[in-house]
XYZ file of C-alpha atoms in Angstrom:
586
model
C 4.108 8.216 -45.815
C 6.192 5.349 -46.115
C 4.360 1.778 -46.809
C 4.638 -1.518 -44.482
C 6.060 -4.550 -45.291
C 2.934 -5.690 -47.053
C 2.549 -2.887 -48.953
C -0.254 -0.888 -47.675
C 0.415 2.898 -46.565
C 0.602 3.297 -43.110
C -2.690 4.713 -41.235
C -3.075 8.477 -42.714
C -4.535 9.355 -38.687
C -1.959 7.336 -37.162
C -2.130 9.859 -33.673
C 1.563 10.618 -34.706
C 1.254 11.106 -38.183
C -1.885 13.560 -37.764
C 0.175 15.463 -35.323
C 3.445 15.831 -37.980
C 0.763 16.843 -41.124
C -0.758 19.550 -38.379
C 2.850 21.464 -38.064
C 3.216 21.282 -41.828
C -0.339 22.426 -42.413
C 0.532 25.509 -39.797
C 3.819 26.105 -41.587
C 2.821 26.509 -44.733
C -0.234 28.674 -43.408
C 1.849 30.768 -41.920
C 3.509 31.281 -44.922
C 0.465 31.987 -46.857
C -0.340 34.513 -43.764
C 2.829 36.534 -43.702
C 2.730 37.132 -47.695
C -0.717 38.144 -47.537
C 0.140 40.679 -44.531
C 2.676 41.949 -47.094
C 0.272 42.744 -50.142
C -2.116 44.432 -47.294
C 0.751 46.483 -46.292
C 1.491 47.121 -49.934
C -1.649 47.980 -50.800
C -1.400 50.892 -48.313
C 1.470 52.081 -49.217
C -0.411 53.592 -52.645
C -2.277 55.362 -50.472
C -5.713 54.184 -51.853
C -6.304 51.713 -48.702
C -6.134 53.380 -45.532
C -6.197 50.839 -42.335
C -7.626 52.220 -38.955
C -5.252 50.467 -36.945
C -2.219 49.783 -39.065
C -0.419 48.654 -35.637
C -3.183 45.756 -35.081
C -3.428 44.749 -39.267
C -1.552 41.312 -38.632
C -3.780 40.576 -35.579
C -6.568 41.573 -37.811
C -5.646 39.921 -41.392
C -4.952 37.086 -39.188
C -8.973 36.907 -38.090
C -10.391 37.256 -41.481
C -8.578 34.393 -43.093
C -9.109 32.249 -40.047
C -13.152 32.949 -41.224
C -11.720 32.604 -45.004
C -10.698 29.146 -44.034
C -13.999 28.152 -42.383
C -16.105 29.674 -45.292
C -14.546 27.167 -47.900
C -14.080 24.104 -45.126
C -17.886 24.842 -44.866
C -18.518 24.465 -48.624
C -16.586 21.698 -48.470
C -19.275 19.971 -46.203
C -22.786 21.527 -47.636
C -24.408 18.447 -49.044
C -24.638 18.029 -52.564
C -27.203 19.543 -55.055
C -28.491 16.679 -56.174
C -29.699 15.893 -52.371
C -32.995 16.291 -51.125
C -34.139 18.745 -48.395
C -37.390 17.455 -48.144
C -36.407 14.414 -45.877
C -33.240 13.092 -43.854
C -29.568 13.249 -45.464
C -29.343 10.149 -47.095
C -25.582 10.049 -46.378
C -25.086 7.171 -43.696
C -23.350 7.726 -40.454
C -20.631 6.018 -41.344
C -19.905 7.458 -44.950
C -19.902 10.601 -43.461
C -17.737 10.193 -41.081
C -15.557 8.097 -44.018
C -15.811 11.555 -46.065
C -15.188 14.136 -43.544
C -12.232 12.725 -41.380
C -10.525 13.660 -45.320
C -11.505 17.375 -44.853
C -8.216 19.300 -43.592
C -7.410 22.546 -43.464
C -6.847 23.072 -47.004
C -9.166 22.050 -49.547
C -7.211 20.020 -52.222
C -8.035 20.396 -55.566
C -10.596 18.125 -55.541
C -12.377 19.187 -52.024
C -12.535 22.667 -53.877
C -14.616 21.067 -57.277
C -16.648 19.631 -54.547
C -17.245 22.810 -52.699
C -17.995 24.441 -56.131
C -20.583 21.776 -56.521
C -22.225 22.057 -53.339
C -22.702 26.144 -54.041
C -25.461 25.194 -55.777
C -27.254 24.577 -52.427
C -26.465 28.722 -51.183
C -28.101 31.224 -53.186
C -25.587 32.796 -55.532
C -25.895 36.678 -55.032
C -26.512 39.059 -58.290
C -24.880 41.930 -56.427
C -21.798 40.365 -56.351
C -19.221 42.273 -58.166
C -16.303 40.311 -57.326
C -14.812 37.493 -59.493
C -13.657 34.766 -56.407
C -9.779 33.733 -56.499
C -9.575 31.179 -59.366
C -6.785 28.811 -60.685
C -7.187 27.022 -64.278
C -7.413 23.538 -64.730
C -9.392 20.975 -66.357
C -11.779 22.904 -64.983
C -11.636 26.568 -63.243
C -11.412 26.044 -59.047
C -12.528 28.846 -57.137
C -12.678 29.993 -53.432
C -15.259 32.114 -51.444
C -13.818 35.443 -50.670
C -16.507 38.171 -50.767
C -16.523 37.646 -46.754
C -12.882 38.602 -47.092
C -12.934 41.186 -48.801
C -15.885 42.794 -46.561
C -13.843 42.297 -43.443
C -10.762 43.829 -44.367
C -13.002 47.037 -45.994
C -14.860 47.517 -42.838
C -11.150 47.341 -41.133
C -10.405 50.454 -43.522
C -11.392 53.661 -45.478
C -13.453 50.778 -47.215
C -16.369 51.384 -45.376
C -17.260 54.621 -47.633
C -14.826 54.480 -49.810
C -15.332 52.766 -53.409
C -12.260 53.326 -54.823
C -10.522 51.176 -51.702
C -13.198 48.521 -51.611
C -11.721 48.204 -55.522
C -8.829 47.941 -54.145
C -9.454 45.518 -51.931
C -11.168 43.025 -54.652
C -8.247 43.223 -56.559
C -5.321 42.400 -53.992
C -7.688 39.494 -53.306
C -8.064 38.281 -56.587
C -4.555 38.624 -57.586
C -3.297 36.773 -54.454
C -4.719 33.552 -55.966
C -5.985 32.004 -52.678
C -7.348 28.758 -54.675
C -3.970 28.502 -56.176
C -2.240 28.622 -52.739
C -4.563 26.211 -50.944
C -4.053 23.609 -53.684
C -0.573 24.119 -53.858
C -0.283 24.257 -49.875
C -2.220 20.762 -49.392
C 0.107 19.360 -52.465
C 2.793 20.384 -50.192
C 1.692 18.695 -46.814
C 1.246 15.890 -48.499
C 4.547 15.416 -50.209
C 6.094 16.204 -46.647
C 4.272 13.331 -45.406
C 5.703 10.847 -48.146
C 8.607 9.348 -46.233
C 7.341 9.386 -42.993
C 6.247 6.968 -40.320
C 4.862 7.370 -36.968
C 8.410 6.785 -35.334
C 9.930 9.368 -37.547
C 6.984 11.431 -36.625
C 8.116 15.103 -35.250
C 6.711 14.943 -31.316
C 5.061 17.512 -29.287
C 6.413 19.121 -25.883
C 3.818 20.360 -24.017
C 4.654 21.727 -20.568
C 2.115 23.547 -17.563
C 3.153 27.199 -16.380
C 1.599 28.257 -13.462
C 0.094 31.640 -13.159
C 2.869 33.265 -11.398
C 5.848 31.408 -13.323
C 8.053 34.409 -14.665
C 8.876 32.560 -18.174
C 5.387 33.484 -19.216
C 5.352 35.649 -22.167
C 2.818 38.684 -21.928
C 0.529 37.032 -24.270
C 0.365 34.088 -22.351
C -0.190 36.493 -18.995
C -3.077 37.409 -20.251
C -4.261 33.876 -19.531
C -6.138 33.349 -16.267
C -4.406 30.445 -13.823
C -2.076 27.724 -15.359
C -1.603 27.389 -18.727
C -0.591 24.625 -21.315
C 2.322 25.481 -24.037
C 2.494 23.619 -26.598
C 5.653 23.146 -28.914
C 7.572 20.889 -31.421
C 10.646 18.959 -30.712
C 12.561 19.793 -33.449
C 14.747 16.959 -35.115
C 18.629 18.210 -34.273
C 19.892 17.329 -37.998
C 16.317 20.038 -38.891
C 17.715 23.558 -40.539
C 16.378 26.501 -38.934
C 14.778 27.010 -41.958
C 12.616 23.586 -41.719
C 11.685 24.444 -38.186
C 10.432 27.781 -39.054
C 6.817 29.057 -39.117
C 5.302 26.697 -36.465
C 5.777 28.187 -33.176
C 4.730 27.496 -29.305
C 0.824 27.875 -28.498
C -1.090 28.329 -25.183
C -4.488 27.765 -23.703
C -5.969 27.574 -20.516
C -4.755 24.369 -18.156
C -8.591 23.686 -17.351
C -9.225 23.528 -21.501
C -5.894 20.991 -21.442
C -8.165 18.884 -18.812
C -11.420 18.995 -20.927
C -9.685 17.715 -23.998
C -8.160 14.911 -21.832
C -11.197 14.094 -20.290
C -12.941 14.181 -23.634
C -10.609 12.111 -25.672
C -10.463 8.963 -22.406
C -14.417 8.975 -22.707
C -14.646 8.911 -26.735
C -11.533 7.827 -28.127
C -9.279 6.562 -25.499
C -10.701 2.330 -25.682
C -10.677 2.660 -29.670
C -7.565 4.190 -30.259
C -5.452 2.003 -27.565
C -7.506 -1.387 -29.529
C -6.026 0.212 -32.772
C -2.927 1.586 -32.515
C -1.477 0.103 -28.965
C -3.324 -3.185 -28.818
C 0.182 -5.047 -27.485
C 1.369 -2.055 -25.174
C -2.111 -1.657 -22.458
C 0.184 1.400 -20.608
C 0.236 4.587 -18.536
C 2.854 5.810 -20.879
C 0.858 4.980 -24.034
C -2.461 6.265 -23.037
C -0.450 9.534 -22.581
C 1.076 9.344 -25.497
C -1.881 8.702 -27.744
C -3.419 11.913 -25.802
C -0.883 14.292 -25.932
C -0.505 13.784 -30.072
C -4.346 14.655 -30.416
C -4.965 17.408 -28.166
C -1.586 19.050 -29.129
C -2.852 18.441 -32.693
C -6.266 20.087 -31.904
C -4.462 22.725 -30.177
C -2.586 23.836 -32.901
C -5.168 23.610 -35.509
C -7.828 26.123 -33.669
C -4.765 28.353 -31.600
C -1.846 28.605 -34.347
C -3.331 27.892 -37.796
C -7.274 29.360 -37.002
C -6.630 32.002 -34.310
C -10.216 32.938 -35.091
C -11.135 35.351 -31.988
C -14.884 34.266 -32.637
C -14.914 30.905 -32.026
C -13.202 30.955 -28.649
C -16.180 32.749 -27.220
C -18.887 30.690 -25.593
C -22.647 32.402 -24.940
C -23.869 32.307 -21.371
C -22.690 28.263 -19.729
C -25.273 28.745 -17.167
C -27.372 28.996 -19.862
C -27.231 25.883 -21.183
C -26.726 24.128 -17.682
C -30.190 25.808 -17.395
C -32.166 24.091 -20.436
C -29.905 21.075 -19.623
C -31.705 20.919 -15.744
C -35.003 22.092 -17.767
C -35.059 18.342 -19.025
C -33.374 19.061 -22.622
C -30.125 17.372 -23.958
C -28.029 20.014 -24.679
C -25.303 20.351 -27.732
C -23.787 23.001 -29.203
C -23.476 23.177 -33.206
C -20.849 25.963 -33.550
C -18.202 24.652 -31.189
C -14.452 23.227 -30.641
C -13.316 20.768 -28.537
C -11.996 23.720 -26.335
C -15.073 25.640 -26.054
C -17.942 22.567 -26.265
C -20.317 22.684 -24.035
C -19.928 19.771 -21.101
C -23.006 18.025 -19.466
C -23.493 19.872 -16.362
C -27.566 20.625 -15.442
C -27.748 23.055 -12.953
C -30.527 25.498 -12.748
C -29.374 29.100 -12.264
C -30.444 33.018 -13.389
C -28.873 35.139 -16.005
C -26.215 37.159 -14.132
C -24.723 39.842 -16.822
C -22.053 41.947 -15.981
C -21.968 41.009 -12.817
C -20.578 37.788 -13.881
C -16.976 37.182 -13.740
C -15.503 34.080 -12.441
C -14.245 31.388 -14.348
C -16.269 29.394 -16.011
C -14.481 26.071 -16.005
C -15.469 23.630 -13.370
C -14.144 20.172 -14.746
C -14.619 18.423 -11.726
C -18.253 18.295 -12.230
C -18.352 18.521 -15.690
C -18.799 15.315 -18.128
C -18.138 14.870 -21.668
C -20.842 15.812 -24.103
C -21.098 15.744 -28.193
C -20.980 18.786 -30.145
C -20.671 19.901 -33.919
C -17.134 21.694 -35.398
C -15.802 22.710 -38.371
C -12.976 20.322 -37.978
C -13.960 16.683 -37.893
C -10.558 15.490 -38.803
C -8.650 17.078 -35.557
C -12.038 17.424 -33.298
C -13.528 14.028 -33.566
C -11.685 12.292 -30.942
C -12.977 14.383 -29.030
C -16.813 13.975 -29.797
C -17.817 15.959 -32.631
C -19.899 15.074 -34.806
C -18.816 16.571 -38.002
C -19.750 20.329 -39.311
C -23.422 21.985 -38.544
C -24.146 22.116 -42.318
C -24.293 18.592 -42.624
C -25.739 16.835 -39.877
C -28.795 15.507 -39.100
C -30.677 16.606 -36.136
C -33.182 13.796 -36.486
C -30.345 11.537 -36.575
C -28.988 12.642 -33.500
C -31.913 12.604 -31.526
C -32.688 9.040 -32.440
C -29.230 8.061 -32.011
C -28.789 5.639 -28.805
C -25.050 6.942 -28.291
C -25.305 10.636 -28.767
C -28.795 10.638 -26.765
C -28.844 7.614 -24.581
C -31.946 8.750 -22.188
C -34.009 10.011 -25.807
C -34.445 13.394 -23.607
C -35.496 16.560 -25.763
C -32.896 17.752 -27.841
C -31.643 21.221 -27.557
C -29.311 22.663 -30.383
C -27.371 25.928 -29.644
C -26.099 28.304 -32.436
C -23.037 30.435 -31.104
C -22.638 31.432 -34.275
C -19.065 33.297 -35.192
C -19.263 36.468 -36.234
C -19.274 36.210 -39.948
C -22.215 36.508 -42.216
C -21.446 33.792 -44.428
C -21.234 31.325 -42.246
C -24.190 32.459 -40.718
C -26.065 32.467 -43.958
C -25.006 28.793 -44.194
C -25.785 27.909 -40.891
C -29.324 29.396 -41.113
C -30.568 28.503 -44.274
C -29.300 25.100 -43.010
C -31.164 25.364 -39.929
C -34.596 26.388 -41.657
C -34.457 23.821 -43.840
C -34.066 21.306 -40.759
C -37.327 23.401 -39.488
C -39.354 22.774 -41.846
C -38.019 18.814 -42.506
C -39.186 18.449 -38.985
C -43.148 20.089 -39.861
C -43.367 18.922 -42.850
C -47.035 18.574 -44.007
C -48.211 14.761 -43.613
C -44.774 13.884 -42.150
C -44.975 12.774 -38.553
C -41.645 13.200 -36.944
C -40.802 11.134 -33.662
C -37.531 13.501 -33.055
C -38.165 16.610 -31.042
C -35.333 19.116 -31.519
C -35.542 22.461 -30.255
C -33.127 25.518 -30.980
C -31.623 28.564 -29.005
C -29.687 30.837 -31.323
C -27.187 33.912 -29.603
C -26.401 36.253 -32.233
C -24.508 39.493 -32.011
C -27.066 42.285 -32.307
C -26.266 43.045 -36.305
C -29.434 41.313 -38.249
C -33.066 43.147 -38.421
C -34.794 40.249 -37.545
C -38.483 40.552 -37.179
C -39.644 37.723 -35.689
C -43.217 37.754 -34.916
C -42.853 37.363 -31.159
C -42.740 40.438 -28.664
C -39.047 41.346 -28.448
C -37.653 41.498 -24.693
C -35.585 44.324 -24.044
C -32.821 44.022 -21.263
C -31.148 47.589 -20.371
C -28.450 48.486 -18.065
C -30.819 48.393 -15.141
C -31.038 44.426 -15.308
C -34.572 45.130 -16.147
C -36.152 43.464 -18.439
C -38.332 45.978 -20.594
C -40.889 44.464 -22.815
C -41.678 46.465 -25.829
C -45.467 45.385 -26.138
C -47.736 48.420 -26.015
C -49.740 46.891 -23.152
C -46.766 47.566 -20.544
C -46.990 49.500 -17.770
C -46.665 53.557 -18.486
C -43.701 53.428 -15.702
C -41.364 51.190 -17.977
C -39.359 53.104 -20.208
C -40.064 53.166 -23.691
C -37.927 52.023 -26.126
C -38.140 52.552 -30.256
C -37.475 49.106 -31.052
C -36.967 49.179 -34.552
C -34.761 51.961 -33.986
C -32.410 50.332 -31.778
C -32.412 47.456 -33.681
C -31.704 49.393 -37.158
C -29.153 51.655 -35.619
C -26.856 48.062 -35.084
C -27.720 46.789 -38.032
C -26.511 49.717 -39.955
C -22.931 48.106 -39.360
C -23.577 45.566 -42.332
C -24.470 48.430 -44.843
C -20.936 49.777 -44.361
C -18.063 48.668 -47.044
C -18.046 45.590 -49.131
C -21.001 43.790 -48.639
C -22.457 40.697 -48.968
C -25.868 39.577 -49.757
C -27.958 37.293 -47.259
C -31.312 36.138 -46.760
C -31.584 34.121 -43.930
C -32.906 36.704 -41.678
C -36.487 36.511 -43.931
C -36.122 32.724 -44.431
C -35.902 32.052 -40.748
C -38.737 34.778 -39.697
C -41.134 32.692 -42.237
C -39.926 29.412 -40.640
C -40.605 30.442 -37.501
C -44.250 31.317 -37.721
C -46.590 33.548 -35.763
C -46.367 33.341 -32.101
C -48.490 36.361 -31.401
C -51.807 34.308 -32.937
C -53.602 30.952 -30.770
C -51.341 28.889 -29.197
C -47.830 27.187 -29.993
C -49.422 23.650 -31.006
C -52.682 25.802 -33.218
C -50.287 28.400 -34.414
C -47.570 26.366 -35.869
C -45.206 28.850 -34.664
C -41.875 27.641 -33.444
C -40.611 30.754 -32.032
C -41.232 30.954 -28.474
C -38.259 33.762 -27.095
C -36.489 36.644 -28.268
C -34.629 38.513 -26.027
C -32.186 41.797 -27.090
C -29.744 42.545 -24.517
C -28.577 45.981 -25.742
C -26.277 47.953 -23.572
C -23.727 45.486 -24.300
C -23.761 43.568 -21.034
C -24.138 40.068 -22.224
C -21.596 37.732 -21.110
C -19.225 35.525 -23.389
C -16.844 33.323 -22.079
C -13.605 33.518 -23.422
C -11.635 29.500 -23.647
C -8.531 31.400 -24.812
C -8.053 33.278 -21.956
C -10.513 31.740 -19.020
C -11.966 35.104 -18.336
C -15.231 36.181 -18.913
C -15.812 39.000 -21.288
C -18.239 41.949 -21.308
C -18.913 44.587 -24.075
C -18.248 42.581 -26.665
C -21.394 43.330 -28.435
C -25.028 43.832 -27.710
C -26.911 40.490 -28.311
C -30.302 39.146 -29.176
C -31.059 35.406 -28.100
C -34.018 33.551 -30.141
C -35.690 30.561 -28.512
C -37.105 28.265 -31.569
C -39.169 25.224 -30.316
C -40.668 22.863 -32.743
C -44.674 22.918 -32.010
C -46.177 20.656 -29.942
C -48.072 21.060 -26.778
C -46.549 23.169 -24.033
C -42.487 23.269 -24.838
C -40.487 23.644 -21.415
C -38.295 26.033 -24.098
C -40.237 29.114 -23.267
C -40.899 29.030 -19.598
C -37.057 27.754 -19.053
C -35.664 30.596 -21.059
C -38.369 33.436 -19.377
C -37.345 31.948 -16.044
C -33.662 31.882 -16.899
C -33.824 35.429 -18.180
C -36.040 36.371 -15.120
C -38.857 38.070 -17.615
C -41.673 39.926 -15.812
C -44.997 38.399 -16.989
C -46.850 40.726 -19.718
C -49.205 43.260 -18.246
């Protein structure tokens, strides 16, 4: 970036300059992308790697390193190991946000000795048998890949075959990810060195309606109006410079959300900062367009990670929201987020499938992301594994009435991200209990996981079958409810995570000790914080889909955990039983 007059460089998240770093960053991803497509399609032309669908490999190559990506972003946030866990992060508000509006796409070289730092705080496995991509130095950098490597075996004969899973560990470690993320953010940033925000490349975005014939058949699959979003390419630009970034879509009703988001967080702050001499129309939209086009690329062309444009049950959380909770999702985007909308309702299934967008009525509402440098204007408040809850609740913006506060885990599909999330999570548990420690905050949890974990919670599972009936597998139920061998059904799914390359977690025991014992006394004598646990398993649980505005079913069977911290009667469980419509014990 070039410097002013007085010799400071211009404003690194000038709205213009974040947008022009956001089509480098997705041009030299997709580079990264398309070479790694190439050593997977090497790789199986030996004959040693077999893929399952070797027509869908790009769609799929492109999924696991969007999770690749969020693994070492993640490890970029855990705090580090000289922290305590026994009390509150004693990182400030406003250092974090300082620190984490740095965190891009690609770790630089010195994100990455940071994230190899903070590993410290995530148990390192002794089954690994992996050596992670490396790149020398004054001192050895290394990304997490084991999650890689396990999605692309279970995408392959990898799943019982060793000699492919060794395969597989060695195209990985040859590619040299660390290398190419280092080299990649070196490269973004010495493409930003001569510009200014009027040099800035601009973005073009542009509504088709549902029924306008220039709509490609990726973007028909998108329900009602949609939003493209493309660069205006310089004239005097090579078609070589204006490769490798092109035109991406979401829903017209997400384009609204992010525009109603960004006026109610950012709008007053950014127009003071940036436009304090120009109070316009044509400003305001300016200053809007460069974010949510920025956001827009970062989650739909560099991320295009299926996972985290699913949303759990809405009506869900309107539910807990009209229970009396303040509601906020912790694995979220600004697309997806959860708005403020309390409305009481019932737990539909697959008989659900209208839209789930209604932005009239909706109002802007905080959330956590992986992204705080893109997502912020938007009102996140930086990544899962680093905020406070406590914080939050106490906090007079992000919980102006003090209500309840109710944290949901949509968690992606990924089980080292979930092992981070979790162990994260328990630790905030039992921060919140600890002995002699009387804390004002009351923060309650509801996790929705796919249905892929044993996890034995010491509650009575709920069992919801294809009937809409909700079968309860205590002994004490009636002899005309079918029985069901829960640890059978529940082992058969989790049998999944046994096949190829795997990788070690323990959150699943961590989180069933944090929980307690809900079957002994009461919640406030017991201790217990687990209050709910639901398994829906014919596969009939909803999950809204932002990328397409259609709801999905059969995406996998589910199990949803209520986790309230003890006190005396928590609306949790009677808002979730009533939600789920759960016949009382017999």
């Amino acid at each position: 970036m070039k410097r002013s007059s007085n010799g400071n460089a211009s404003d690194a998240h000038h709205p213009a300059l974040s947008f022009h770093r956001e089509v480098l960053i997705t041009q030299e991803w997709s580079k990264i992308r398309r070479e790694f497509l190439q050593a997977l399609e090497s790789v199986a032309a030996t004959g040693v790697v077999q893929w399952r669908e070797p027509r869908k490999l790009w769609r799929h190559a492109q999924e696991a390193l969007g999770k690749w990506i969020l693994s070492q972003v993640a490890r970029v946030h855990l705090p580090a190991p000289c922290a305590s866990h026994e009390g509150p992060s004693p990182r400030t508000p406003s250092l974090a946000r300082f620190f984490e509006a740095d965190i891009r796409f690609f770790p630089s070289a010195e994100q990455l000795e940071r994230a190899m730092a903070n590993a410290a705080v995530v148990q390192s496995s002794p089954t690994a048998v992996m050596d992670n991509s490396t790149i020398k130095g004054k001192e050895e950098l290394r990304t997490y890949d084991e999650q890689l490597v396990r999605d692309l075996s279970i995408k392959s004969n990898g799943t019982h075959d060793p000699a492919a899973v060794a395969a597989l560990v060695q195209l990985v470690k040859d590619f040299s990810f660390a290398k190419r993320c280092v080299a990649a953010a070196e490269a973004v940033e010495a493409g930003m060195q001569d510009i200014t925000p009027t040099q800035a490349l601009k973005p073009c975005i542009r509504r088709l309606e549902a029924d306008d014939p220039q709509r490609t058949p990726q973007q028909q699959r998108i329900s009602g109006p949609i939003a493209e979003v493309s660069v205006l390419w310089p004239r005097h630009w090579s078609r070589e410079q204006r490769r490798d970034c092109p035109p991406v879509s979401l829903p017209w009703a997400a384009m609204e959300k992010l525009r109603m988001c960004y006026h109610f967080f950012s709008e007053v702050s950014e127009q003071e900062h940036y436009d304090k001499d120009e109070v316009s129309a044509d400003a305001s939209q300016r200053r809007f367009e460069l974010r949510a086009a920025t956001v827009i690329l970062r989650y739909e062309g560099g991320l295009a990670t299926g996972s985290l444009q699913l949303c759990a049950d809405t009506r869900l959380k309107q539910h807990l929201h009209a229970a009396g909770y303040h509601v906020m999702d912790l694995c979220a985007s600004p697309i997806n987020a959860y708005m403020k909308l309390p409305r009481s309702g019932k737990f539909k299934g697959a008989a659900d499938t209208g839209s789930d967008v209604d932005v009239d009525k909706e109002a802007p509402n905080h959330f956590c992301s992986a992204f705080f440098d893109t997502d912020r204007y938007f009102g996140s408040l930086g990544s899962a594994v680093a905020v406070d809850p406590e914080r939050m609740y106490s906090d007079a913006v992000i919980n102006p009435d003090g209500k309840p506060l109710l944290l949901t885990l949509d968690v992606p599909y990924d089980e080292d991200l979930c092992e981070l999330l979790f162990q994260k999570l328990v630790r905030d548990m039992r921060n919140a209990t600890a002995s002699g420690r009387a804390s004002p905050a009351v923060v309650d949890y509801v996790l929705v996981l796919p249905l892929w974990w044993d996890i034995r919670m010491r509650i009575e599972k709920r069992f919801f079958g294809s009937t809409d009936v909700a079968i309860d597998s205590s002994p004490s139920n009636s002899a005309s409810v079918p029985s069901l061998d829960v640890a059978q059904i529940v082992q058969e799914r989790a049998a999944m995570l046994r096949q190829g390359y795997t990788v070690p977690y323990s959150w699943p025991e961590a989180l069933t000790a944090a929980a307690g014992d809900a079957r002994i006394g009461t919640t406030a004598a017991s201790g217990a914080w687990v209050c709910f646990d639901g398994v829906f398993i014919d596969d009939g649980y909803g999950y809204f889909c932002t990328a397409t505005n259609k709801w999905l079913h059969g995406v996998t069977a589910t199990e949803v955990i209520g986790l309230a911290q003890p006190r005396a009667s928590p609306p949790l469980k009677r808002a979730l039983e009533s939600f789920y419509v759960v016949p009382a014990v017999l």
